[in-house]
Tab-separated table of C-alpha atoms (C1' of nucleotides) in Angstrom:
chain	number	residue	atom	x	y	z
A	1	MET	CA	129.790	96.558	100.753
A	2	PRO	CA	129.002	93.526	102.403
A	3	ALA	CA	127.763	93.438	105.957
A	4	GLY	CA	130.455	93.345	108.410
A	5	TYR	CA	131.962	90.140	110.472
A	6	HIS	CA	130.505	91.534	113.710
A	7	GLN	CA	133.675	90.393	115.299
A	8	PHE	CA	135.719	92.577	117.682
A	9	CYS	CA	138.531	90.917	116.549
A	10	PRO	CA	141.102	93.361	114.962
A	11	VAL	CA	141.687	91.297	112.059
A	12	SER	CA	138.018	90.970	111.327
A	13	LYS	CA	137.797	94.589	111.565
A	14	ALA	CA	140.576	95.069	108.932
A	15	MET	CA	139.347	92.779	106.754
A	16	GLU	CA	135.795	94.668	106.820
A	17	LEU	CA	137.980	97.268	105.291
A	18	LEU	CA	140.520	95.245	103.146
A	19	ASP	CA	139.043	92.220	101.770
A	20	GLU	CA	137.128	93.131	98.972
A	21	ARG	CA	138.533	92.396	95.484
A	22	TRP	CA	141.283	94.437	94.126
A	23	THR	CA	141.759	96.769	97.253
A	24	LEU	CA	144.973	95.842	98.519
A	25	LEU	CA	146.193	95.774	95.168
A	26	VAL	CA	145.221	99.606	95.055
A	27	VAL	CA	146.783	99.663	98.071
A	28	ARG	CA	149.926	98.307	96.749
A	29	GLU	CA	150.033	100.550	93.992
A	30	LEU	CA	149.955	103.393	95.962
A	31	ALA	CA	152.689	102.043	98.037
A	32	CYS	CA	154.820	101.835	94.738
A	33	GLY	CA	154.733	105.464	94.333
A	34	SER	CA	151.719	105.922	91.983
A	35	GLU	CA	149.255	108.872	92.735
A	36	LYS	CA	147.837	109.723	89.800
A	37	PHE	CA	144.374	107.988	88.464
A	38	ASN	CA	145.974	106.929	85.265
A	39	ASP	CA	149.269	105.974	86.700
A	40	LEU	CA	147.102	103.684	89.083
A	41	ARG	CA	145.214	102.196	86.096
A	42	ARG	CA	148.134	101.470	84.552
A	43	GLY	CA	149.370	99.379	87.424
A	44	LEU	CA	146.315	97.766	87.351
A	45	PRO	CA	145.309	97.025	83.727
A	46	ARG	CA	142.031	95.073	84.340
A	47	MET	CA	140.403	96.612	86.960
A	48	SER	CA	137.896	99.045	85.367
A	49	PRO	CA	137.659	102.692	86.066
A	50	SER	CA	134.765	102.810	87.763
A	51	LEU	CA	135.584	99.957	90.110
A	52	LEU	CA	139.162	101.706	90.720
A	53	SER	CA	137.149	104.845	91.265
A	54	LYS	CA	134.820	103.306	93.502
A	55	ARG	CA	137.910	102.025	95.560
A	56	LEU	CA	139.515	104.699	96.228
A	57	GLN	CA	136.522	106.641	97.637
A	58	GLN	CA	136.237	103.503	99.820
A	59	LEU	CA	139.561	103.797	100.669
A	60	ALA	CA	139.235	107.629	101.621
A	61	ARG	CA	136.239	107.021	103.703
A	62	SER	CA	138.144	104.242	105.473
A	63	GLY	CA	141.157	106.721	105.970
A	64	ILE	CA	143.650	105.024	104.002
A	65	VAL	CA	143.901	107.233	101.082
A	66	GLU	CA	143.755	111.038	100.794
A	67	ARG	CA	142.251	113.024	97.630
A	68	HIS	CA	144.928	116.104	96.986
A	69	THR	CA	143.554	118.178	94.371
A	70	GLU	CA	145.917	121.463	92.975
A	71	GLY	CA	143.935	123.368	90.340
A	72	LYS	CA	143.410	120.334	87.662
A	73	ASP	CA	146.164	118.057	89.435
A	74	VAL	CA	144.424	115.037	91.350
A	75	ARG	CA	146.500	112.579	93.349
A	76	TYR	CA	146.013	110.081	95.719
A	77	VAL	CA	148.355	109.954	98.560
A	78	LEU	CA	148.419	107.179	101.400
A	79	THR	CA	147.484	108.635	105.071
A	80	THR	CA	149.610	107.639	107.873
A	81	ALA	CA	147.256	104.486	108.370
A	82	GLY	CA	147.638	103.785	104.552
A	83	GLN	CA	151.318	103.810	104.859
A	84	GLU	CA	151.213	101.359	107.667
A	85	LEU	CA	149.510	98.874	105.278
A	86	ARG	CA	152.983	98.315	104.005
A	87	PRO	CA	153.856	95.745	106.447
A	88	VAL	CA	150.412	93.871	105.295
A	89	VAL	CA	151.332	93.999	101.714
A	90	GLU	CA	154.874	92.949	102.276
A	91	ALA	CA	154.021	89.793	104.354
A	92	LEU	CA	151.114	88.913	101.495
A	93	GLY	CA	154.030	89.285	98.838
A	94	ALA	CA	156.589	87.454	100.919
A	95	TRP	CA	154.127	84.564	101.347
A	96	GLY	CA	152.864	84.689	97.684
A	97	VAL	CA	156.450	84.506	96.394
A	98	ARG	CA	157.077	81.428	98.488
A	99	TRP	CA	153.836	79.398	98.091
A	100	VAL	CA	152.093	80.547	95.155
A	101	GLY	CA	154.865	79.616	92.764
A	102	GLU	CA	153.228	78.654	89.380
A	103	LEU	CA	152.223	81.432	87.042
A	104	GLY	CA	149.491	80.938	84.195
A	105	ASP	CA	150.015	82.328	81.092
A	106	GLU	CA	147.279	84.780	81.991
A	107	ASP	CA	149.658	86.325	84.240
A	108	LEU	CA	152.084	86.836	81.822
A	109	ASP	CA	151.693	90.720	80.853
A	110	PRO	CA	154.639	92.558	79.187
A	111	THR	CA	152.703	95.589	79.501
A	112	LEU	CA	152.834	95.358	83.215
A	113	LEU	CA	156.000	93.972	83.161
A	114	LEU	CA	157.443	96.827	81.509
A	115	TRP	CA	155.688	99.344	83.450
A	116	ASP	CA	156.788	97.683	86.673
A	117	MET	CA	160.532	97.572	85.359
A	118	HIS	CA	160.512	101.083	84.449
A	119	ARG	CA	159.456	102.467	87.516
A	120	ASN	CA	162.618	100.601	89.431
A	121	VAL	CA	165.209	101.963	87.044
A	122	ASP	CA	168.255	102.768	89.008
A	123	HIS	CA	169.273	105.926	87.270
A	124	THR	CA	172.418	106.080	89.563
A	125	ALA	CA	173.426	102.941	87.592
A	126	VAL	CA	172.575	103.542	84.051
A	127	PRO	CA	175.457	105.239	82.298
A	128	ASP	CA	174.730	108.905	81.436
A	129	GLY	CA	172.819	110.506	78.379
A	130	ARG	CA	170.021	108.444	76.642
A	131	ILE	CA	170.214	104.682	76.741
A	132	VAL	CA	167.722	102.697	74.938
A	133	ILE	CA	166.950	99.272	75.821
A	134	GLN	CA	164.623	97.047	73.153
A	135	PHE	CA	162.993	94.297	74.651
A	136	SER	CA	161.647	91.388	72.561
A	137	PHE	CA	159.478	88.526	73.503
A	138	PRO	CA	159.536	86.038	70.816
A	139	ASP	CA	156.505	83.747	72.388
A	140	ALA	CA	154.427	86.994	73.057
A	141	PRO	CA	151.476	87.885	70.780
A	142	THR	CA	152.966	90.198	67.796
A	143	LYS	CA	151.091	93.138	69.327
A	144	THR	CA	152.995	92.890	72.389
A	145	ARG	CA	156.322	91.756	71.443
A	146	ASP	CA	158.675	94.494	71.186
A	147	TRP	CA	159.346	97.074	73.525
A	148	TRP	CA	161.575	99.995	73.866
A	149	MET	CA	162.850	101.765	77.225
A	150	VAL	CA	164.254	104.976	77.097
A	151	ILE	CA	166.173	106.141	80.174
A	152	THR	CA	167.842	109.512	80.628
A	153	ALA	CA	169.046	111.042	83.666
A	154	ASP	CA	166.040	111.518	85.759
A	155	ASP	CA	163.525	109.357	83.291
A	156	ALA	CA	162.239	106.162	81.935
A	157	ASP	CA	159.623	105.749	79.341
A	158	VAL	CA	158.287	102.568	77.717
A	159	CYS	CA	157.075	102.602	74.141
A	160	ASP	CA	155.409	99.845	72.142
A	161	VAL	CA	156.775	101.340	69.030
A	162	ASP	CA	160.137	102.113	67.942
A	163	PRO	CA	160.906	105.717	69.019
A	164	GLY	CA	163.748	105.995	66.380
A	165	TYR	CA	166.770	106.405	68.762
A	166	PRO	CA	169.508	103.949	68.388
A	167	VAL	CA	169.113	100.670	70.618
A	168	ALA	CA	171.793	100.671	72.909
A	169	VAL	CA	170.887	97.073	74.421
A	170	MET	CA	168.694	94.502	73.042
A	171	VAL	CA	167.216	91.874	75.232
A	172	ASN	CA	166.017	88.671	73.667
A	173	ALA	CA	163.645	86.755	75.835
A	174	SER	CA	161.028	84.387	76.762
A	175	LEU	CA	158.403	86.287	78.494
A	176	ARG	CA	157.904	83.784	81.206
A	177	ARG	CA	161.609	83.644	82.045
A	178	MET	CA	161.818	87.580	81.859
A	179	VAL	CA	158.823	87.504	84.513
A	180	GLU	CA	160.407	84.916	86.646
A	181	VAL	CA	163.886	86.848	86.484
A	182	TRP	CA	161.847	89.735	87.440
A	183	ARG	CA	160.335	88.255	90.672
A	184	GLY	CA	163.489	86.904	91.960
A	185	ASP	CA	162.388	83.106	91.019
A	186	MET	CA	165.770	82.988	89.149
A	187	THR	CA	168.396	85.276	88.584
A	188	TRP	CA	170.153	86.766	85.649
A	189	SER	CA	172.881	84.656	85.368
A	190	GLN	CA	170.838	81.637	85.621
A	191	ALA	CA	168.461	82.711	82.784
A	192	LEU	CA	171.626	83.793	80.756
A	193	VAL	CA	173.024	80.318	80.996
A	194	ALA	CA	170.026	78.453	80.335
A	195	GLY	CA	169.575	80.760	77.154
A	196	ASP	CA	166.391	81.644	78.079
A	197	ILE	CA	167.362	85.334	77.802
A	198	ASP	CA	169.698	86.358	75.502
A	199	VAL	CA	171.294	90.478	75.830
A	200	LEU	CA	172.874	91.706	72.534
A	201	GLY	CA	175.098	94.849	72.857
A	202	PRO	CA	178.532	96.174	74.068
A	203	GLU	CA	180.282	93.916	76.356
A	204	THR	CA	180.114	96.711	79.555
A	205	LEU	CA	176.598	97.225	78.499
A	206	ARG	CA	175.637	93.469	78.485
A	207	ARG	CA	177.326	92.867	81.941
A	208	ASP	CA	175.837	95.801	83.801
A	209	LEU	CA	172.221	95.635	82.756
A	210	PRO	CA	170.881	93.587	85.202
A	211	ARG	CA	172.067	96.489	87.725
A	212	TRP	CA	170.251	99.228	86.025
A	213	PHE	CA	166.955	97.666	87.911
A	214	THR	CA	166.450	97.673	91.572
A	215	PRO	CA	165.157	94.059	92.440
A	216	SER	CA	161.698	93.854	93.568
A	217	PRO	CA	161.873	93.300	97.491
A	218	PHE	CA	160.092	89.828	97.208
A	219	ALA	CA	163.207	88.842	94.876
A	220	SER	CA	165.410	88.150	98.231
A	221	ILE	CA	162.940	86.274	99.845
A	222	PRO	CA	164.256	82.902	100.445
A	223	ARG	CA	162.063	80.029	98.644
A	224	PRO	CA	160.795	76.985	100.139
A	225	ALA	CA	163.067	73.964	99.973
B	1	MET	CA	135.776	82.136	92.806
B	2	PRO	CA	135.993	85.329	90.765
B	3	ALA	CA	138.548	85.500	87.811
B	4	GLY	CA	142.324	86.135	89.109
B	5	TYR	CA	144.011	89.317	88.599
B	6	HIS	CA	146.103	88.364	85.774
B	7	GLN	CA	149.299	90.003	87.397
B	8	PHE	CA	152.289	88.291	88.157
B	9	CYS	CA	153.195	90.151	91.365
B	10	PRO	CA	153.068	88.054	94.223
B	11	VAL	CA	150.725	89.888	96.368
B	12	SER	CA	148.114	89.696	93.479
B	13	LYS	CA	148.810	85.723	93.331
B	14	ALA	CA	148.578	85.694	97.095
B	15	MET	CA	145.195	87.783	96.902
B	16	GLU	CA	143.862	85.518	94.377
B	17	LEU	CA	143.934	82.787	97.045
B	18	LEU	CA	143.071	84.840	100.036
B	19	ASP	CA	140.833	87.808	99.327
B	20	GLU	CA	137.161	86.509	99.564
B	21	ARG	CA	135.335	87.200	102.440
B	22	TRP	CA	135.872	85.119	105.563
B	23	THR	CA	138.893	83.340	104.207
B	24	LEU	CA	141.594	84.958	106.241
B	25	LEU	CA	139.435	84.883	109.469
B	26	VAL	CA	139.423	80.967	109.168
B	27	VAL	CA	143.089	80.980	108.697
B	28	ARG	CA	143.250	83.076	111.788
B	29	GLU	CA	140.850	80.606	113.853
B	30	LEU	CA	143.104	77.812	112.652
B	31	ALA	CA	146.431	79.889	113.835
B	32	CYS	CA	144.353	80.201	117.167
B	33	GLY	CA	144.388	76.794	117.446
B	34	SER	CA	140.930	75.430	116.539
B	35	GLU	CA	140.961	72.372	114.504
B	36	LYS	CA	137.794	70.887	114.584
B	37	PHE	CA	134.744	72.252	112.284
B	38	ASN	CA	132.803	73.096	115.181
B	39	ASP	CA	135.385	74.424	117.163
B	40	LEU	CA	136.057	76.511	114.067
B	41	ARG	CA	132.226	77.701	114.209
B	42	ARG	CA	132.019	78.512	117.412
B	43	GLY	CA	134.990	81.267	116.322
B	44	LEU	CA	133.144	82.293	113.434
B	45	PRO	CA	129.505	82.416	114.939
B	46	ARG	CA	127.935	84.672	111.697
B	47	MET	CA	129.668	82.242	109.234
B	48	SER	CA	127.290	79.232	107.823
B	49	PRO	CA	128.192	76.032	107.999
B	50	SER	CA	128.237	75.480	104.101
B	51	LEU	CA	130.445	78.696	103.545
B	52	LEU	CA	132.744	77.592	106.309
B	53	SER	CA	132.887	73.988	104.573
B	54	LYS	CA	133.727	75.635	101.315
B	55	ARG	CA	136.157	77.930	102.500
B	56	LEU	CA	137.914	75.021	104.093
B	57	GLN	CA	138.045	73.106	100.845
B	58	GLN	CA	139.466	75.831	98.997
B	59	LEU	CA	142.317	76.309	101.819
B	60	ALA	CA	142.869	72.758	101.250
B	61	ARG	CA	143.018	73.201	97.429
B	62	SER	CA	145.349	75.653	97.900
B	63	GLY	CA	147.757	73.975	100.042
B	64	ILE	CA	146.827	76.113	103.214
B	65	VAL	CA	145.154	73.663	105.015
B	66	GLU	CA	145.151	69.646	105.572
B	67	ARG	CA	142.208	67.374	106.426
B	68	HIS	CA	142.994	64.716	108.522
B	69	THR	CA	140.792	61.727	109.485
B	70	GLU	CA	141.396	59.345	112.281
B	71	GLY	CA	138.156	57.239	112.409
B	72	LYS	CA	135.293	59.431	113.141
B	73	ASP	CA	137.474	62.374	114.131
B	74	VAL	CA	138.010	65.027	111.330
B	75	ARG	CA	140.665	67.886	112.015
B	76	TYR	CA	141.891	70.742	109.915
B	77	VAL	CA	145.323	71.740	110.548
B	78	LEU	CA	147.651	74.544	108.714
B	79	THR	CA	150.234	72.900	106.460
B	80	THR	CA	153.672	75.066	106.416
B	81	ALA	CA	152.077	77.204	103.921
B	82	GLY	CA	149.416	78.109	106.307
B	83	GLN	CA	151.518	78.485	109.474
B	84	GLU	CA	153.480	80.901	107.354
B	85	LEU	CA	150.301	83.400	107.003
B	86	ARG	CA	150.463	83.854	110.525
B	87	PRO	CA	152.712	87.223	109.801
B	88	VAL	CA	150.227	88.394	107.496
B	89	VAL	CA	147.283	87.454	110.041
B	90	GLU	CA	149.279	89.617	112.523
B	91	ALA	CA	150.154	92.604	110.523
B	92	LEU	CA	146.490	92.465	109.681
B	93	GLY	CA	145.567	92.637	113.348
B	94	ALA	CA	148.246	95.165	114.406
B	95	TRP	CA	146.982	97.623	111.533
B	96	GLY	CA	143.306	97.272	112.685
B	97	VAL	CA	144.069	97.335	116.440
B	98	ARG	CA	145.903	101.037	115.722
B	99	TRP	CA	143.246	102.121	112.758
B	100	VAL	CA	140.040	100.473	113.241
B	101	GLY	CA	139.272	101.939	116.816
B	102	GLU	CA	135.612	102.272	117.171
B	103	LEU	CA	133.546	98.892	117.501
B	104	GLY	CA	129.714	99.020	116.603
B	105	ASP	CA	127.357	97.562	119.116
B	106	GLU	CA	127.179	94.714	116.224
B	107	ASP	CA	130.510	93.838	117.264
B	108	LEU	CA	130.133	93.098	120.775
B	109	ASP	CA	129.344	89.673	121.002
B	110	PRO	CA	129.424	88.163	124.170
B	111	THR	CA	129.530	84.280	122.806
B	112	LEU	CA	132.591	85.141	120.836
B	113	LEU	CA	134.415	87.217	124.021
B	114	LEU	CA	133.971	84.357	126.195
B	115	TRP	CA	134.976	81.665	123.768
B	116	ASP	CA	138.033	83.603	123.281
B	117	MET	CA	138.734	84.280	127.118
B	118	HIS	CA	138.370	80.657	127.645
B	119	ARG	CA	140.739	79.572	125.433
B	120	ASN	CA	143.347	81.982	126.404
B	121	VAL	CA	143.227	80.833	130.055
B	122	ASP	CA	146.819	80.867	131.980
B	123	HIS	CA	146.138	77.640	133.792
B	124	THR	CA	149.529	77.851	135.535
B	125	ALA	CA	148.067	81.636	136.932
B	126	VAL	CA	144.936	80.215	138.113
B	127	PRO	CA	144.835	78.804	141.948
B	128	ASP	CA	144.432	75.209	142.239
B	129	GLY	CA	141.498	73.436	142.094
B	130	ARG	CA	138.430	74.636	140.577
B	131	ILE	CA	137.623	78.305	140.060
B	132	VAL	CA	134.424	79.603	138.648
B	133	ILE	CA	134.127	83.002	137.421
B	134	GLN	CA	130.608	84.713	136.794
B	135	PHE	CA	130.269	87.513	134.164
B	136	SER	CA	127.414	89.570	134.128
B	137	PHE	CA	126.905	92.311	131.474
B	138	PRO	CA	124.222	94.594	132.575
B	139	ASP	CA	123.874	96.333	129.206
B	140	ALA	CA	123.384	93.080	127.003
B	141	PRO	CA	120.189	91.246	126.072
B	142	THR	CA	118.687	88.622	129.043
B	143	LYS	CA	119.884	85.671	126.854
B	144	THR	CA	123.529	86.651	126.984
B	145	ARG	CA	123.797	88.538	130.088
B	146	ASP	CA	125.251	85.876	132.304
B	147	TRP	CA	128.083	83.603	131.864
B	148	TRP	CA	130.002	81.214	133.780
B	149	MET	CA	133.634	79.942	133.280
B	150	VAL	CA	135.011	76.845	135.135
B	151	ILE	CA	138.451	76.585	135.225
B	152	THR	CA	140.299	73.351	136.390
B	153	ALA	CA	143.746	72.499	136.157
B	154	ASP	CA	143.596	71.545	132.266
B	155	ASP	CA	140.387	72.831	131.483
B	156	ALA	CA	138.422	75.792	131.203
B	157	ASP	CA	134.685	75.916	129.724
B	158	VAL	CA	131.942	78.135	129.521
B	159	CYS	CA	128.174	77.894	130.375
B	160	ASP	CA	125.415	80.203	129.979
B	161	VAL	CA	123.740	78.574	132.598
B	162	ASP	CA	124.612	78.507	136.393
B	163	PRO	CA	126.680	75.400	136.438
B	164	GLY	CA	125.954	74.883	140.194
B	165	TYR	CA	129.182	75.490	141.460
B	166	PRO	CA	130.106	78.270	144.273
B	167	VAL	CA	131.188	81.368	142.118
B	168	ALA	CA	134.676	82.487	143.439
B	169	VAL	CA	134.918	85.889	141.706
B	170	MET	CA	132.251	87.857	139.862
B	171	VAL	CA	132.932	90.370	137.267
B	172	ASN	CA	130.395	93.059	136.672
B	173	ALA	CA	131.024	94.903	133.225
B	174	SER	CA	129.951	96.814	130.413
B	175	LEU	CA	130.024	94.482	127.518
B	176	ARG	CA	131.810	97.168	125.728
B	177	ARG	CA	134.713	97.819	128.051
B	178	MET	CA	134.898	94.158	128.821
B	179	VAL	CA	135.637	93.715	125.039
B	180	GLU	CA	137.914	97.213	125.037
B	181	VAL	CA	139.935	95.396	127.691
B	182	TRP	CA	140.214	92.269	126.485
B	183	ARG	CA	141.396	94.029	122.983
B	184	GLY	CA	143.766	95.884	124.758
B	185	ASP	CA	142.508	99.300	123.884
B	186	MET	CA	142.450	99.970	127.781
B	187	THR	CA	143.539	97.922	130.872
B	188	TRP	CA	142.423	96.076	133.711
B	189	SER	CA	143.053	98.874	136.083
B	190	GLN	CA	141.721	101.627	133.737
B	191	ALA	CA	138.603	99.939	133.519
B	192	LEU	CA	138.159	99.306	137.316
B	193	VAL	CA	139.362	102.656	138.193
B	194	ALA	CA	136.610	103.919	136.186
B	195	GLY	CA	134.033	101.826	137.381
B	196	ASP	CA	133.239	100.048	134.153
B	197	ILE	CA	134.244	96.938	135.550
B	198	ASP	CA	133.682	95.632	138.946
B	199	VAL	CA	135.325	92.817	140.307
B	200	LEU	CA	133.638	91.240	143.374
B	201	GLY	CA	135.249	88.358	145.504
B	202	PRO	CA	138.050	87.630	147.718
B	203	GLU	CA	140.742	90.171	147.980
B	204	THR	CA	143.561	88.133	146.386
B	205	LEU	CA	141.404	86.364	143.549
B	206	ARG	CA	140.386	90.160	142.510
B	207	ARG	CA	143.890	91.049	142.224
B	208	ASP	CA	144.964	88.411	140.728
B	209	LEU	CA	142.058	87.770	138.212
B	210	PRO	CA	143.605	89.811	134.978
B	211	ARG	CA	146.622	87.825	135.162
B	212	TRP	CA	144.490	84.574	134.525
B	213	PHE	CA	144.285	85.632	131.057
B	214	THR	CA	146.938	85.861	128.657
B	215	PRO	CA	146.552	88.644	126.690
B	216	SER	CA	145.821	89.008	123.092
B	217	PRO	CA	149.331	89.768	121.018
B	218	PHE	CA	147.324	92.883	119.824
B	219	ALA	CA	146.927	94.125	123.214
B	220	SER	CA	150.414	95.372	123.623
B	221	ILE	CA	150.648	97.234	120.136
B	222	PRO	CA	150.926	100.929	120.817
B	223	ARG	CA	148.024	102.603	119.355
B	224	PRO	CA	148.502	105.777	117.606
B	225	ALA	CA	148.580	109.194	119.343
C	1	DC	C1'	143.820	113.738	81.758
C	2	DG	C1'	140.428	112.265	85.415
C	3	DG	C1'	136.982	110.290	86.174
C	4	DT	C1'	130.950	109.096	85.721
C	5	DA	C1'	127.042	106.596	83.753
C	6	DT	C1'	124.914	102.490	83.098
C	7	DC	C1'	123.935	97.843	82.160
C	8	DC	C1'	123.352	93.439	83.362
C	9	DC	C1'	125.105	88.880	84.556
C	10	DC	C1'	126.014	85.630	87.442
C	11	DG	C1'	128.457	84.138	91.453
C	12	DT	C1'	128.421	85.084	96.492
C	13	DC	C1'	126.756	84.778	100.456
C	14	DG	C1'	123.357	83.875	103.921
C	15	DA	C1'	119.551	81.339	105.782
C	16	DT	C1'	117.749	77.433	107.018
C	17	DA	C1'	116.700	72.665	106.771
C	18	DC	C1'	118.048	68.215	106.750
C	19	DT	C1'	121.396	63.863	107.016
C	20	DG	C1'	124.475	60.107	108.543
D	1	DC	C1'	129.682	65.631	115.462
D	2	DA	C1'	130.596	66.816	110.751
D	3	DG	C1'	129.006	68.427	107.595
D	4	DT	C1'	125.456	68.918	102.372
D	5	DA	C1'	121.367	70.558	99.995
D	6	DT	C1'	118.606	73.958	98.591
D	7	DC	C1'	117.064	78.601	97.182
D	8	DG	C1'	116.575	83.183	96.580
D	9	DA	C1'	118.525	88.182	96.975
D	10	DC	C1'	121.787	91.111	96.284
D	11	DG	C1'	125.060	93.433	94.828
D	12	DG	C1'	129.689	93.150	93.031
D	13	DG	C1'	132.224	94.035	89.368
D	14	DG	C1'	133.356	93.584	84.401
D	15	DA	C1'	132.790	95.880	80.126
D	16	DT	C1'	131.698	99.755	77.645
D	17	DA	C1'	130.251	104.161	76.428
D	18	DC	C1'	130.475	108.618	77.719
D	19	DC	C1'	131.780	113.456	79.806
D	20	DG	C1'	134.110	117.963	81.431
DNA sequence: CGGTATCCCCGTCGATACTG
DNA sequence: CAGTATCGACGGGGATACCG
């Protein structure tokens, strides 16, 4: 931890706790509902486990996170102070979506995309029973090209190997377009019309699929003219 | 600049530009109205000039700041994108004032306090003519103990030597209490009653002095129970 | 599953001096 | 006033391996 700012300004005092690399992204993950170490890791794939561990300890010392253990089960939970960082994260995201438009190829991580989509499945909107969606990103490297999302009444799993169940809908998409749709930079229908995303399957499922996922809060932020 | 986060999440993309040390404090200074290099320095006394220069360049490259030159005059101005960071800074400050309560002695910088107060003088509230306030912080080191603020119709200057004009009001205060009042952690009247701040001078001036300064936006944030 | 331990590089930051 | 130049230390953090 570098020295503080030696300023009484509340912004400075906040940044003394929050300005280190990864810190607010850990908070974001916690605010998104991840509680377990390895779930946090999945949302922060490029972060080393030792650094994640360190950040969690720092956040705990700062009173932002509490470490709960029940038997072998360990969970990290935002304190009240931590939950009140949500407006900060939201303001940052709202700004980012408006003013940091262009994504590099490096930002297009299919693992992260599927992880993010899977935790935003709206189970009330998905038909009953087990629904399997296959995603295929032709422009992605072979290893991360094909994905299967298995949705049941109260769960959603992601696999990078065919789990064997019959596929209900197949989504064939440019990875970049899929990410852009997910971020709200464009709509499903725009991408479909443009031919950048193909949805294959029964008519009703094809039509309803966009509603199976609750859009990110940033999707609705108006973009600058 | 460390590597990016390799995430498409808008929060990550924002933090790639903003999470380095000092960056958002420079934005705060610009949002507070400073435009010139050395004014920015006054608001960021512990930041080296080279680092400030570097940050300004980074902010310019990020489209957050524009460098305007007119002849010899150089001014840094927030772009639209930069102005839209105000909600981020405000959210951080609101959080900081609630959850980073305790200030270290290192955070109590009289220079910064006077600089901050002087730029928040409400000239419509100060009596006409030249008003000189002397501040004295008995608990501060000799060099930074005594200050004079000279307020005229359209200007406010701070000196650390007696400018020679007659002093209208004298404020004798614990530095810590003065900072806490300024931050809104306590009110003027609380500090006066507690005897941590003494105001000496004509009755009307003593009574009105708190209103000569427009309180920081964070002063009104409710503190946690 | 839930982390530590270790290692080492390289960038950041701070300090100070200096310039047009 | 508005910065640049230089320099050195420190430690942040990335990678990887390992442990209960």
